[in-house]
PDB file of C-alpha atoms and ligand atoms in Angstrom:
ATOM      1  CA  MET J   1       0.012   0.022   0.009  1.00 96.00           C
ATOM      2  CA  ARG J   2       1.456   3.295  -0.968  1.00 96.00           C
ATOM      3  CA  LEU J   3       1.379   6.362   1.221  1.00 96.00           C
ATOM      4  CA  ILE J   4      -0.863   8.219  -1.216  1.00 95.00           C
ATOM      5  CA  VAL J   5      -3.600   5.612  -0.540  1.00 96.00           C
ATOM      6  CA  HIS J   6      -3.090   5.841   3.278  1.00 97.00           C
ATOM      7  CA  ASN J   7      -3.849   9.519   2.950  1.00 97.00           C
ATOM      8  CA  MET J   8      -7.316   8.753   1.632  1.00 95.00           C
ATOM      9  CA  LEU J   9      -8.322   6.162   4.304  1.00 96.00           C
ATOM     10  CA  GLN J  10     -10.218   6.930   7.422  1.00 97.00           C
ATOM     11  CA  CYS J  11     -11.880   4.753  10.085  1.00 96.00           C
ATOM     12  CA  HIS J  12     -15.335   3.764   9.156  1.00 94.00           C
ATOM     13  CA  VAL J  13     -16.504   1.992  12.286  1.00 94.00           C
ATOM     14  CA  LYS J  14     -20.077   2.847  13.166  1.00 92.00           C
ATOM     15  CA  GLY J  15     -20.270   6.105  15.153  1.00 93.00           C
ATOM     16  CA  CYS J  16     -16.530   6.864  14.693  1.00 95.00           C
ATOM     17  CA  ASP J  17     -16.762  10.100  12.847  1.00 93.00           C
ATOM     18  CA  SER J  18     -14.319  12.514  14.501  1.00 96.00           C
ATOM     19  CA  ASN J  19     -10.595  12.266  14.893  1.00 96.00           C
ATOM     20  CA  ASN J  20     -10.715   9.225  12.664  1.00 97.00           C
ATOM     21  CA  PHE J  21      -8.096  10.491  10.219  1.00 97.00           C
ATOM     22  CA  PRO J  22      -5.184   9.831   9.567  1.00 97.00           C
ATOM     23  CA  LEU J  23      -4.943   6.264  10.792  1.00 98.00           C
ATOM     24  CA  GLN J  24      -1.823   5.785  12.906  1.00 97.00           C
ATOM     25  CA  LEU J  25       0.748   3.394  11.476  1.00 97.00           C
ATOM     26  CA  SER J  26       2.300   0.800  13.652  1.00 96.00           C
ATOM     27  CA  ASP J  27       4.836  -2.074  13.222  1.00 96.00           C
ATOM     28  CA  VAL J  28       5.288  -1.281   9.591  1.00 96.00           C
ATOM     29  CA  GLU J  29       7.545  -2.975   7.136  1.00 97.00           C
ATOM     30  CA  LEU J  30       8.470  -0.765   4.138  1.00 97.00           C
ATOM     31  CA  GLU J  31       9.567  -1.531   0.617  1.00 97.00           C
ATOM     32  CA  ILE J  32      10.702   0.801  -2.148  1.00 97.00           C
ATOM     33  CA  HIS J  33       9.370   0.063  -5.643  1.00 96.00           C
ATOM     34  CA  GLU J  34      10.632   2.626  -8.197  1.00 97.00           C
ATOM     35  CA  ILE J  35       8.183   3.882 -10.770  1.00 96.00           C
ATOM     36  CA  GLU J  36       8.542   6.536 -13.436  1.00 97.00           C
ATOM     37  CA  TYR J  37       8.305  10.161 -12.251  1.00 97.00           C
ATOM     38  CA  ASN J  38       5.264  11.906 -13.689  1.00 96.00           C
ATOM     39  CA  HIS J  39       5.258  15.595 -12.937  1.00 94.00           C
ATOM     40  CA  GLU J  40       1.699  16.379 -14.050  1.00 94.00           C
ATOM     41  CA  PHE J  41       0.266  13.395 -12.166  1.00 93.00           C
ATOM     42  CA  LEU J  42       2.061  14.287  -8.983  1.00 95.00           C
ATOM     43  CA  GLN J  43       0.987  17.956  -9.234  1.00 92.00           C
ATOM     44  CA  SER J  44      -2.655  17.009  -9.695  1.00 92.00           C
ATOM     45  CA  LEU J  45      -2.580  14.709  -6.689  1.00 93.00           C
ATOM     46  CA  LEU J  46      -1.027  17.264  -4.464  1.00 92.00           C
ATOM     47  CA  THR J  47      -4.160  19.405  -4.533  1.00 90.00           C
ATOM     48  CA  LYS J  48      -6.082  16.407  -2.983  1.00 92.00           C
ATOM     49  CA  LEU J  49      -3.442  15.460  -0.509  1.00 96.00           C
ATOM     50  CA  ASP J  50      -4.013  16.308   3.184  1.00 97.00           C
ATOM     51  CA  TRP J  51      -0.626  17.708   3.844  1.00 97.00           C
ATOM     52  CA  LYS J  52      -0.700  17.772   7.614  1.00 96.00           C
ATOM     53  CA  ALA J  53      -1.804  14.152   7.754  1.00 97.00           C
ATOM     54  CA  PHE J  54       0.725  13.214   5.215  1.00 97.00           C
ATOM     55  CA  VAL J  55       3.622  14.849   7.189  1.00 97.00           C
ATOM     56  CA  ALA J  56       2.451  13.160  10.442  1.00 96.00           C
ATOM     57  CA  THR J  57       2.248   9.815   8.708  1.00 96.00           C
ATOM     58  CA  ALA J  58       5.732  10.245   7.116  1.00 96.00           C
ATOM     59  CA  GLU J  59       7.216  10.927  10.566  1.00 96.00           C
ATOM     60  CA  GLN J  60       5.643   7.714  11.884  1.00 94.00           C
ATOM     61  CA  ILE J  61       7.734   5.804   9.454  1.00 93.00           C
ATOM     62  CA  GLY J  62      10.931   7.754  10.029  1.00 93.00           C
ATOM     63  CA  ILE J  63      10.713  10.392   7.335  1.00 94.00           C
ATOM     64  CA  THR J  64      11.309  13.699   9.176  1.00 94.00           C
ATOM     65  CA  SER J  65      12.494  15.869   6.285  1.00 93.00           C
ATOM     66  CA  LEU J  66       9.144  17.318   5.220  1.00 96.00           C
ATOM     67  CA  PRO J  67       8.051  20.874   6.164  1.00 96.00           C
ATOM     68  CA  GLN J  68       5.133  21.132   8.448  1.00 96.00           C
ATOM     69  CA  THR J  69       3.355  23.480   5.969  1.00 95.00           C
ATOM     70  CA  PHE J  70       3.406  23.047   2.270  1.00 94.00           C
ATOM     71  CA  PRO J  71       6.160  25.318   0.896  1.00 93.00           C
ATOM     72  CA  GLU J  72       5.085  28.316  -1.193  1.00 91.00           C
ATOM     73  CA  GLU J  73       7.923  27.661  -3.652  1.00 92.00           C
ATOM     74  CA  ILE J  74       8.613  24.156  -4.793  1.00 91.00           C
ATOM     75  CA  ASP J  75      11.321  22.907  -6.989  1.00 93.00           C
ATOM     76  CA  GLU J  76      11.887  19.650  -8.845  1.00 93.00           C
ATOM     77  CA  ASP J  77      14.023  18.191  -6.101  1.00 94.00           C
ATOM     78  CA  PHE J  78      11.182  18.695  -3.646  1.00 95.00           C
ATOM     79  CA  LEU J  79       8.687  17.048  -6.014  1.00 96.00           C
ATOM     80  CA  LYS J  80      10.985  14.129  -6.635  1.00 96.00           C
ATOM     81  CA  LYS J  81      11.244  13.649  -2.929  1.00 96.00           C
ATOM     82  CA  LEU J  82       7.444  13.621  -2.638  1.00 97.00           C
ATOM     83  CA  HIS J  83       7.305  11.229  -5.528  1.00 97.00           C
ATOM     84  CA  ARG J  84       9.586   8.855  -3.629  1.00 97.00           C
ATOM     85  CA  ILE J  85       7.537   9.043  -0.416  1.00 97.00           C
ATOM     86  CA  LEU J  86       4.059   9.127  -1.941  1.00 97.00           C
ATOM     87  CA  PHE J  87       4.320   6.633  -4.823  1.00 96.00           C
ATOM     88  CA  GLU J  88       7.506   4.545  -4.299  1.00 97.00           C
ATOM     89  CA  THR J  89       7.299   3.853  -0.577  1.00 97.00           C
ATOM     90  CA  HIS J  90       5.119   0.803   0.044  1.00 97.00           C
ATOM     91  CA  ILE J  91       3.824  -0.454   3.379  1.00 97.00           C
ATOM     92  CA  VAL J  92       3.960  -4.224   2.923  1.00 98.00           C
ATOM     93  CA  GLU J  93       3.200  -5.292   6.541  1.00 98.00           C
ATOM     94  CA  GLY J  94       1.885  -3.552   9.602  1.00 97.00           C
ATOM     95  CA  LYS J  95      -1.320  -2.162  10.960  1.00 97.00           C
ATOM     96  CA  MET J  96      -3.305   1.154  10.992  1.00 98.00           C
ATOM     97  CA  ILE J  97      -4.873   2.251  14.177  1.00 98.00           C
ATOM     98  CA  CYS J  98      -7.726   4.699  14.619  1.00 97.00           C
ATOM     99  CA  SER J  99      -6.857   7.452  17.110  1.00 97.00           C
ATOM    100  CA  ASN J 100     -10.487   7.738  18.077  1.00 97.00           C
ATOM    101  CA  CYS J 101     -11.891   4.235  18.547  1.00 96.00           C
ATOM    102  CA  SER J 102      -8.560   2.226  18.384  1.00 96.00           C
ATOM    103  CA  HIS J 103      -9.812  -0.048  15.832  1.00 96.00           C
ATOM    104  CA  GLU J 104      -6.892  -1.784  14.062  1.00 96.00           C
ATOM    105  CA  TYR J 105      -6.767  -2.361  10.277  1.00 97.00           C
ATOM    106  CA  PRO J 106      -4.156  -4.864   9.331  1.00 97.00           C
ATOM    107  CA  ILE J 107      -1.930  -4.479   6.304  1.00 97.00           C
ATOM    108  CA  ARG J 108      -0.677  -7.841   4.812  1.00 97.00           C
ATOM    109  CA  ASP J 109       1.319  -8.344   1.583  1.00 97.00           C
ATOM    110  CA  GLY J 110       0.834  -4.695   0.854  1.00 97.00           C
ATOM    111  CA  ILE J 111      -3.031  -4.810   1.079  1.00 97.00           C
ATOM    112  CA  PRO J 112      -5.002  -2.938   3.783  1.00 96.00           C
ATOM    113  CA  ASN J 113      -7.882  -4.816   5.286  1.00 96.00           C
ATOM    114  CA  MET J 114     -10.671  -2.303   5.884  1.00 94.00           C
ATOM    115  CA  LEU J 115     -13.218  -4.867   6.748  1.00 91.00           C
ATOM    116  CA  LEU J 116     -15.061  -4.644  10.018  1.00 88.00           C
ATOM    117  CA  ASN J 117     -16.698  -7.102  12.254  1.00 81.00           C
ATOM    118  CA  GLU J 118     -20.504  -7.292  12.133  1.00 78.00           C
ATOM    119  CA  GLU J 119     -21.136  -5.278  15.195  1.00 76.00           C
ATOM    120  CA  GLU J 120     -18.928  -2.488  13.863  1.00 78.00           C
ATOM    121  CA  LEU J 121     -20.927  -1.996  10.719  1.00 70.00           C
ATOM    122  CA  GLU J 122     -23.372   0.809  10.126  1.00 59.00           C
TER     123      GLU J 122
HETATM  124 ZN1   ZN B 201     -12.407   4.660  14.580  1.00 82.20          ZN
END
C-alpha cells in the first residue's frame, strides 16, 4: 500500500466520525518500488493531499525531512522527494490504528484490510 492511498483512508467504524483520520501506522515494514516520475500526475494529486496528515504519517515511518506546511515555492528536487515518499514507498506489513476508537486495520502483503466485524458495521 502506497502512502498516497493511506492519505485517503479513514476509520469507518459505526459512530466513529471524528478524529478518525489519519490512521496511525504501527509495526510497519516498508519496501521501495521505483516507478517513473510523472510531474503532471504528482501535481494534480498534491491538490487532493491532506498535507498535515501526510507529514504526520511520514514521521511515523521515520521520514522527518518534510516541512510542516506546504512550501510556497517548490522545486523539482522537492517534487522528486514527494514522488519517492508518496508513490514509491510501500507499506507491505503492519497495521493502521484509529486514534478515536482504536480499531486496528491490518496490512498484509501490501494490502490494507478495511473490513469490520459485524457489530462495527453501520
Ligand atoms: Zn475509529
